[in-house]
Amino acid sequence: MTSFPIGSSVLLQNLVKGAHLNDKKGIVKNSPDATTGRQEVYVFEAQKSMAIKPTNLRYEPRELSSLSISEMEGLLISKTKDDEDENKWKGMDKE
């Protein structure tokens, strides 16, 4: 399952029950929940956090120069963790 790094600026999409929130901006507040797979997203227009499936999120288009230091760090840390997880399991399928 695809997830978004903490601190990512996202847009909500394809929501059925909350269709009025589609294309609204939010910021990812945590990693996916182990049980539901949803991520906590603070939705600015609703002024509250909501549990959203990563499939209902997309990155907000932004220029690299507009990212804060913490956003860049979050992206780098996430990428590093993804690489570590991949390398951790390499060769495990061999007998």
mmCIF file of N, CA and C in Angstrom:
data_model
loop_
_atom_site.group_PDB
_atom_site.id
_atom_site.type_symbol
_atom_site.label_atom_id
_atom_site.label_comp_id
_atom_site.label_asym_id
_atom_site.label_seq_id
_atom_site.Cartn_x
_atom_site.Cartn_y
_atom_site.Cartn_z
ATOM 1 N N MET A 1 0.847 -1.183 0.000
ATOM 2 C CA MET A 1 0.000 0.000 0.000
ATOM 3 C C MET A 1 0.889 1.243 0.000
ATOM 4 N N THR A 2 0.517 2.206 -0.787
ATOM 5 C CA THR A 2 1.229 3.473 -0.850
ATOM 6 C C THR A 2 0.777 4.343 0.318
ATOM 7 N N SER A 3 1.728 5.047 0.916
ATOM 8 C CA SER A 3 1.369 5.990 1.972
ATOM 9 C C SER A 3 2.125 7.286 1.727
ATOM 10 N N PHE A 4 1.812 8.297 2.508
ATOM 11 C CA PHE A 4 2.409 9.606 2.349
ATOM 12 C C PHE A 4 3.254 9.926 3.578
ATOM 13 N N PRO A 5 4.417 10.529 3.375
ATOM 14 C CA PRO A 5 5.253 10.898 4.514
ATOM 15 C C PRO A 5 4.544 11.916 5.410
ATOM 16 N N ILE A 6 4.819 11.823 6.705
ATOM 17 C CA ILE A 6 4.279 12.794 7.658
ATOM 18 C C ILE A 6 4.731 14.186 7.228
ATOM 19 N N GLY A 7 3.803 15.131 7.240
ATOM 20 C CA GLY A 7 4.099 16.499 6.849
ATOM 21 C C GLY A 7 3.821 16.804 5.382
ATOM 22 N N SER A 8 3.440 15.782 4.619
ATOM 23 C CA SER A 8 3.155 16.001 3.195
ATOM 24 C C SER A 8 1.908 16.863 3.017
ATOM 25 N N SER A 9 1.982 17.788 2.081
ATOM 26 C CA SER A 9 0.801 18.568 1.693
ATOM 27 C C SER A 9 0.056 17.770 0.642
ATOM 28 N N VAL A 10 -1.216 17.520 0.918
ATOM 29 C CA VAL A 10 -2.004 16.669 0.038
ATOM 30 C C VAL A 10 -3.333 17.319 -0.310
ATOM 31 N N LEU A 11 -3.964 16.775 -1.345
ATOM 32 C CA LEU A 11 -5.320 17.137 -1.725
ATOM 33 C C LEU A 11 -6.174 15.889 -1.586
ATOM 34 N N LEU A 12 -7.384 16.040 -1.078
ATOM 35 C CA LEU A 12 -8.302 14.918 -0.947
ATOM 36 C C LEU A 12 -8.973 14.670 -2.285
ATOM 37 N N GLN A 13 -9.266 13.391 -2.569
ATOM 38 C CA GLN A 13 -9.884 13.042 -3.841
ATOM 39 C C GLN A 13 -10.769 11.815 -3.704
ATOM 40 N N ASN A 14 -11.746 11.712 -4.565
ATOM 41 C CA ASN A 14 -12.622 10.539 -4.675
ATOM 42 C C ASN A 14 -13.356 10.177 -3.383
ATOM 43 N N LEU A 15 -13.592 11.159 -2.524
ATOM 44 C CA LEU A 15 -14.368 10.898 -1.316
ATOM 45 C C LEU A 15 -15.836 10.813 -1.691
ATOM 46 N N VAL A 16 -16.556 9.845 -1.147
ATOM 47 C CA VAL A 16 -17.975 9.684 -1.445
ATOM 48 C C VAL A 16 -18.806 10.365 -0.366
ATOM 49 N N LYS A 17 -18.609 9.953 0.890
ATOM 50 C CA LYS A 17 -19.397 10.544 1.981
ATOM 51 C C LYS A 17 -19.035 12.001 2.231
ATOM 52 N N GLY A 18 -17.780 12.344 2.020
ATOM 53 C CA GLY A 18 -17.343 13.722 2.222
ATOM 54 C C GLY A 18 -16.980 14.382 0.911
ATOM 55 N N ALA A 19 -17.829 14.210 -0.089
ATOM 56 C CA ALA A 19 -17.538 14.713 -1.437
ATOM 57 C C ALA A 19 -17.253 16.209 -1.455
ATOM 58 N N HIS A 20 -17.840 16.948 -0.524
ATOM 59 C CA HIS A 20 -17.602 18.400 -0.466
ATOM 60 C C HIS A 20 -16.150 18.728 -0.101
ATOM 61 N N LEU A 21 -15.396 17.717 0.377
ATOM 62 C CA LEU A 21 -13.990 17.932 0.737
ATOM 63 C C LEU A 21 -13.019 17.547 -0.382
ATOM 64 N N ASN A 22 -13.538 16.986 -1.485
ATOM 65 C CA ASN A 22 -12.657 16.654 -2.604
ATOM 66 C C ASN A 22 -11.950 17.913 -3.096
ATOM 67 N N ASP A 23 -10.667 17.776 -3.397
ATOM 68 C CA ASP A 23 -9.783 18.851 -3.858
ATOM 69 C C ASP A 23 -9.437 19.862 -2.766
ATOM 70 N N LYS A 24 -9.746 19.550 -1.506
ATOM 71 C CA LYS A 24 -9.370 20.428 -0.392
ATOM 72 C C LYS A 24 -7.989 20.031 0.117
ATOM 73 N N LYS A 25 -7.268 21.021 0.638
ATOM 74 C CA LYS A 25 -5.893 20.812 1.098
ATOM 75 C C LYS A 25 -5.844 20.265 2.512
ATOM 76 N N GLY A 26 -4.828 19.434 2.741
ATOM 77 C CA GLY A 26 -4.585 18.901 4.067
ATOM 78 C C GLY A 26 -3.106 18.621 4.253
ATOM 79 N N ILE A 27 -2.754 18.230 5.459
ATOM 80 C CA ILE A 27 -1.377 17.867 5.765
ATOM 81 C C ILE A 27 -1.396 16.551 6.531
ATOM 82 N N VAL A 28 -0.546 15.613 6.114
ATOM 83 C CA VAL A 28 -0.488 14.286 6.726
ATOM 84 C C VAL A 28 0.153 14.389 8.100
ATOM 85 N N LYS A 29 -0.523 13.815 9.108
ATOM 86 C CA LYS A 29 -0.074 13.932 10.491
ATOM 87 C C LYS A 29 0.547 12.652 11.051
ATOM 88 N N ASN A 30 0.311 11.492 10.414
ATOM 89 C CA ASN A 30 0.902 10.260 10.938
ATOM 90 C C ASN A 30 1.066 9.210 9.845
ATOM 91 N N SER A 31 1.728 8.130 10.210
ATOM 92 C CA SER A 31 1.882 6.984 9.316
ATOM 93 C C SER A 31 0.566 6.220 9.261
ATOM 94 N N PRO A 32 0.410 5.339 8.287
ATOM 95 C CA PRO A 32 -0.841 4.583 8.200
ATOM 96 C C PRO A 32 -1.103 3.756 9.464
ATOM 97 N N ASP A 33 -2.353 3.709 9.888
ATOM 98 C CA ASP A 33 -2.772 2.889 11.016
ATOM 99 C C ASP A 33 -2.600 1.422 10.629
ATOM 100 N N ALA A 34 -2.062 0.628 11.534
ATOM 101 C CA ALA A 34 -1.789 -0.783 11.249
ATOM 102 C C ALA A 34 -3.058 -1.579 10.953
ATOM 103 N N THR A 35 -4.165 -1.196 11.541
ATOM 104 C CA THR A 35 -5.418 -1.924 11.361
ATOM 105 C C THR A 35 -6.204 -1.455 10.137
ATOM 106 N N THR A 36 -6.396 -0.144 10.031
ATOM 107 C CA THR A 36 -7.259 0.393 8.961
ATOM 108 C C THR A 36 -6.503 0.823 7.722
ATOM 109 N N GLY A 37 -5.212 1.104 7.878
ATOM 110 C CA GLY A 37 -4.420 1.604 6.751
ATOM 111 C C GLY A 37 -4.628 3.079 6.477
ATOM 112 N N ARG A 38 -5.490 3.719 7.260
ATOM 113 C CA ARG A 38 -5.778 5.141 7.051
ATOM 114 C C ARG A 38 -4.713 6.015 7.707
ATOM 115 N N GLN A 39 -4.560 7.215 7.150
ATOM 116 C CA GLN A 39 -3.630 8.192 7.701
ATOM 117 C C GLN A 39 -4.403 9.383 8.235
ATOM 118 N N GLU A 40 -3.933 9.919 9.353
ATOM 119 C CA GLU A 40 -4.552 11.118 9.900
ATOM 120 C C GLU A 40 -4.118 12.308 9.056
ATOM 121 N N VAL A 41 -5.096 13.053 8.578
ATOM 122 C CA VAL A 41 -4.835 14.227 7.746
ATOM 123 C C VAL A 41 -5.591 15.408 8.352
ATOM 124 N N TYR A 42 -4.866 16.507 8.597
ATOM 125 C CA TYR A 42 -5.542 17.720 9.039
ATOM 126 C C TYR A 42 -6.052 18.415 7.793
ATOM 127 N N VAL A 43 -7.374 18.570 7.691
ATOM 128 C CA VAL A 43 -8.006 19.199 6.530
ATOM 129 C C VAL A 43 -8.277 20.654 6.897
ATOM 130 N N PHE A 44 -7.621 21.567 6.199
ATOM 131 C CA PHE A 44 -7.686 22.983 6.548
ATOM 132 C C PHE A 44 -9.104 23.544 6.499
ATOM 133 N N GLU A 45 -9.846 23.245 5.436
ATOM 134 C CA GLU A 45 -11.190 23.811 5.301
ATOM 135 C C GLU A 45 -12.139 23.295 6.385
ATOM 136 N N ALA A 46 -11.993 22.036 6.769
ATOM 137 C CA ALA A 46 -12.846 21.456 7.815
ATOM 138 C C ALA A 46 -12.339 21.825 9.212
ATOM 139 N N GLN A 47 -11.113 22.291 9.290
ATOM 140 C CA GLN A 47 -10.458 22.658 10.549
ATOM 141 C C GLN A 47 -10.459 21.510 11.552
ATOM 142 N N LYS A 48 -10.184 20.303 11.027
ATOM 143 C CA LYS A 48 -10.076 19.147 11.910
ATOM 144 C C LYS A 48 -9.269 18.047 11.223
ATOM 145 N N SER A 49 -8.822 17.090 12.038
ATOM 146 C CA SER A 49 -8.116 15.927 11.513
ATOM 147 C C SER A 49 -9.114 14.838 11.178
ATOM 148 N N MET A 50 -8.802 14.101 10.120
ATOM 149 C CA MET A 50 -9.679 13.030 9.663
ATOM 150 C C MET A 50 -8.813 11.838 9.280
ATOM 151 N N ALA A 51 -9.350 10.631 9.438
ATOM 152 C CA ALA A 51 -8.664 9.407 9.011
ATOM 153 C C ALA A 51 -9.041 9.142 7.554
ATOM 154 N N ILE A 52 -8.042 9.224 6.669
ATOM 155 C CA ILE A 52 -8.284 9.121 5.226
ATOM 156 C C ILE A 52 -7.452 7.983 4.646
ATOM 157 N N LYS A 53 -8.054 7.216 3.743
ATOM 158 C CA LYS A 53 -7.307 6.171 3.034
ATOM 159 C C LYS A 53 -6.292 6.842 2.106
ATOM 160 N N PRO A 54 -5.066 6.318 2.043
ATOM 161 C CA PRO A 54 -4.077 6.905 1.126
ATOM 162 C C PRO A 54 -4.536 6.955 -0.327
ATOM 163 N N THR A 55 -5.430 6.037 -0.722
ATOM 164 C CA THR A 55 -5.944 6.063 -2.103
ATOM 165 C C THR A 55 -6.820 7.278 -2.351
ATOM 166 N N ASN A 56 -7.265 7.949 -1.273
ATOM 167 C CA ASN A 56 -8.083 9.149 -1.405
ATOM 168 C C ASN A 56 -7.255 10.424 -1.225
ATOM 169 N N LEU A 57 -5.948 10.280 -1.382
ATOM 170 C CA LEU A 57 -5.046 11.426 -1.265
ATOM 171 C C LEU A 57 -4.167 11.502 -2.500
ATOM 172 N N ARG A 58 -3.756 12.707 -2.815
ATOM 173 C CA ARG A 58 -2.729 12.906 -3.839
ATOM 174 C C ARG A 58 -1.885 14.092 -3.391
ATOM 175 N N TYR A 59 -0.630 14.099 -3.839
ATOM 176 C CA TYR A 59 0.250 15.202 -3.467
ATOM 177 C C TYR A 59 -0.268 16.518 -4.021
ATOM 178 N N GLU A 60 -0.153 17.557 -3.218
ATOM 179 C CA GLU A 60 -0.455 18.895 -3.717
ATOM 180 C C GLU A 60 0.723 19.309 -4.587
ATOM 181 N N PRO A 61 0.464 19.693 -5.830
ATOM 182 C CA PRO A 61 1.579 20.115 -6.689
ATOM 183 C C PRO A 61 2.294 21.324 -6.085
ATOM 184 N N ARG A 62 3.602 21.206 -5.915
ATOM 185 C CA ARG A 62 4.377 22.295 -5.321
ATOM 186 C C ARG A 62 5.760 22.324 -5.939
ATOM 187 N N GLU A 63 6.328 23.488 -5.954
ATOM 188 C CA GLU A 63 7.710 23.646 -6.387
ATOM 189 C C GLU A 63 8.621 23.177 -5.254
ATOM 190 N N LEU A 64 9.717 22.555 -5.584
ATOM 191 C CA LEU A 64 10.670 22.090 -4.577
ATOM 192 C C LEU A 64 11.123 23.234 -3.679
ATOM 193 N N SER A 65 11.291 24.410 -4.259
ATOM 194 C CA SER A 65 11.769 25.565 -3.491
ATOM 195 C C SER A 65 10.753 26.031 -2.449
ATOM 196 N N SER A 66 9.487 25.566 -2.554
ATOM 197 C CA SER A 66 8.474 25.991 -1.588
ATOM 198 C C SER A 66 8.416 25.081 -0.358
ATOM 199 N N LEU A 67 9.153 23.963 -0.387
ATOM 200 C CA LEU A 67 9.137 23.046 0.745
ATOM 201 C C LEU A 67 9.937 23.600 1.916
ATOM 202 N N SER A 68 9.417 23.394 3.120
ATOM 203 C CA SER A 68 10.150 23.795 4.320
ATOM 204 C C SER A 68 11.237 22.755 4.603
ATOM 205 N N ILE A 69 12.135 23.095 5.469
ATOM 206 C CA ILE A 69 13.206 22.168 5.837
ATOM 207 C C ILE A 69 12.607 20.892 6.433
ATOM 208 N N SER A 70 11.601 21.037 7.305
ATOM 209 C CA SER A 70 11.007 19.841 7.920
ATOM 210 C C SER A 70 10.299 18.975 6.878
ATOM 211 N N GLU A 71 9.683 19.582 5.866
ATOM 212 C CA GLU A 71 9.050 18.798 4.809
ATOM 213 C C GLU A 71 10.096 18.034 4.012
ATOM 214 N N MET A 72 11.207 18.688 3.709
ATOM 215 C CA MET A 72 12.289 18.013 2.980
ATOM 216 C C MET A 72 12.860 16.872 3.812
ATOM 217 N N GLU A 73 13.073 17.121 5.117
ATOM 218 C CA GLU A 73 13.583 16.077 6.002
ATOM 219 C C GLU A 73 12.623 14.895 6.034
ATOM 220 N N GLY A 74 11.316 15.181 6.131
ATOM 221 C CA GLY A 74 10.317 14.111 6.156
ATOM 222 C C GLY A 74 10.362 13.259 4.901
ATOM 223 N N LEU A 75 10.517 13.898 3.761
ATOM 224 C CA LEU A 75 10.604 13.163 2.507
ATOM 225 C C LEU A 75 11.868 12.311 2.456
ATOM 226 N N LEU A 76 12.990 12.872 2.900
ATOM 227 C CA LEU A 76 14.249 12.131 2.895
ATOM 228 C C LEU A 76 14.217 10.966 3.880
ATOM 229 N N ILE A 77 13.676 11.203 5.065
ATOM 230 C CA ILE A 77 13.580 10.134 6.065
ATOM 231 C C ILE A 77 12.685 9.021 5.546
ATOM 232 N N SER A 78 11.567 9.383 4.958
ATOM 233 C CA SER A 78 10.645 8.386 4.415
ATOM 234 C C SER A 78 11.337 7.566 3.331
ATOM 235 N N LYS A 79 12.057 8.222 2.462
ATOM 236 C CA LYS A 79 12.751 7.528 1.379
ATOM 237 C C LYS A 79 13.815 6.594 1.957
ATOM 238 N N THR A 80 14.542 7.058 2.963
ATOM 239 C CA THR A 80 15.569 6.239 3.596
ATOM 240 C C THR A 80 14.945 5.006 4.238
ATOM 241 N N LYS A 81 13.823 5.185 4.943
ATOM 242 C CA LYS A 81 13.137 4.049 5.579
ATOM 243 C C LYS A 81 12.650 3.068 4.526
ATOM 244 N N ASP A 82 12.114 3.563 3.407
ATOM 245 C CA ASP A 82 11.650 2.682 2.338
ATOM 246 C C ASP A 82 12.814 1.862 1.799
ATOM 247 N N ASP A 83 13.965 2.509 1.598
ATOM 248 C CA ASP A 83 15.145 1.813 1.094
ATOM 249 C C ASP A 83 15.623 0.768 2.087
ATOM 250 N N GLU A 84 15.627 1.114 3.385
ATOM 251 C CA GLU A 84 16.050 0.172 4.417
ATOM 252 C C GLU A 84 15.126 -1.036 4.449
ATOM 253 N N ASP A 85 13.825 -0.804 4.367
ATOM 254 C CA ASP A 85 12.863 -1.901 4.386
ATOM 255 C C ASP A 85 13.066 -2.819 3.186
ATOM 256 N N GLU A 86 13.312 -2.236 2.013
ATOM 257 C CA GLU A 86 13.543 -3.036 0.816
ATOM 258 C C GLU A 86 14.776 -3.900 0.983
ATOM 259 N N ASN A 87 15.884 -3.275 1.445
ATOM 260 C CA ASN A 87 17.138 -4.004 1.604
ATOM 261 C C ASN A 87 17.037 -5.048 2.700
ATOM 262 N N LYS A 88 16.233 -4.795 3.703
ATOM 263 C CA LYS A 88 16.077 -5.713 4.829
ATOM 264 C C LYS A 88 15.559 -7.069 4.353
ATOM 265 N N TRP A 89 14.702 -7.051 3.335
ATOM 266 C CA TRP A 89 14.055 -8.281 2.892
ATOM 267 C C TRP A 89 14.683 -8.892 1.641
ATOM 268 N N LYS A 90 15.689 -8.254 1.083
ATOM 269 C CA LYS A 90 16.317 -8.806 -0.111
ATOM 270 C C LYS A 90 16.941 -10.152 0.207
ATOM 271 N N GLY A 91 16.687 -11.101 -0.639
ATOM 272 C CA GLY A 91 17.262 -12.436 -0.475
ATOM 273 C C GLY A 91 16.476 -13.327 0.474
ATOM 274 N N MET A 92 15.440 -12.825 1.106
ATOM 275 C CA MET A 92 14.673 -13.621 2.064
ATOM 276 C C MET A 92 13.845 -14.696 1.367
ATOM 277 N N ASP A 93 13.617 -14.535 0.070
ATOM 278 C CA ASP A 93 12.786 -15.492 -0.643
ATOM 279 C C ASP A 93 13.601 -16.678 -1.152
ATOM 280 N N LYS A 94 14.898 -16.640 -0.953
ATOM 281 C CA LYS A 94 15.760 -17.721 -1.426
ATOM 282 C C LYS A 94 15.833 -18.821 -0.361
ATOM 283 N N GLU A 95 15.937 -20.037 -0.830
ATOM 284 C CA GLU A 95 16.023 -21.151 0.118
ATOM 285 C C GLU A 95 17.440 -21.618 0.277
#
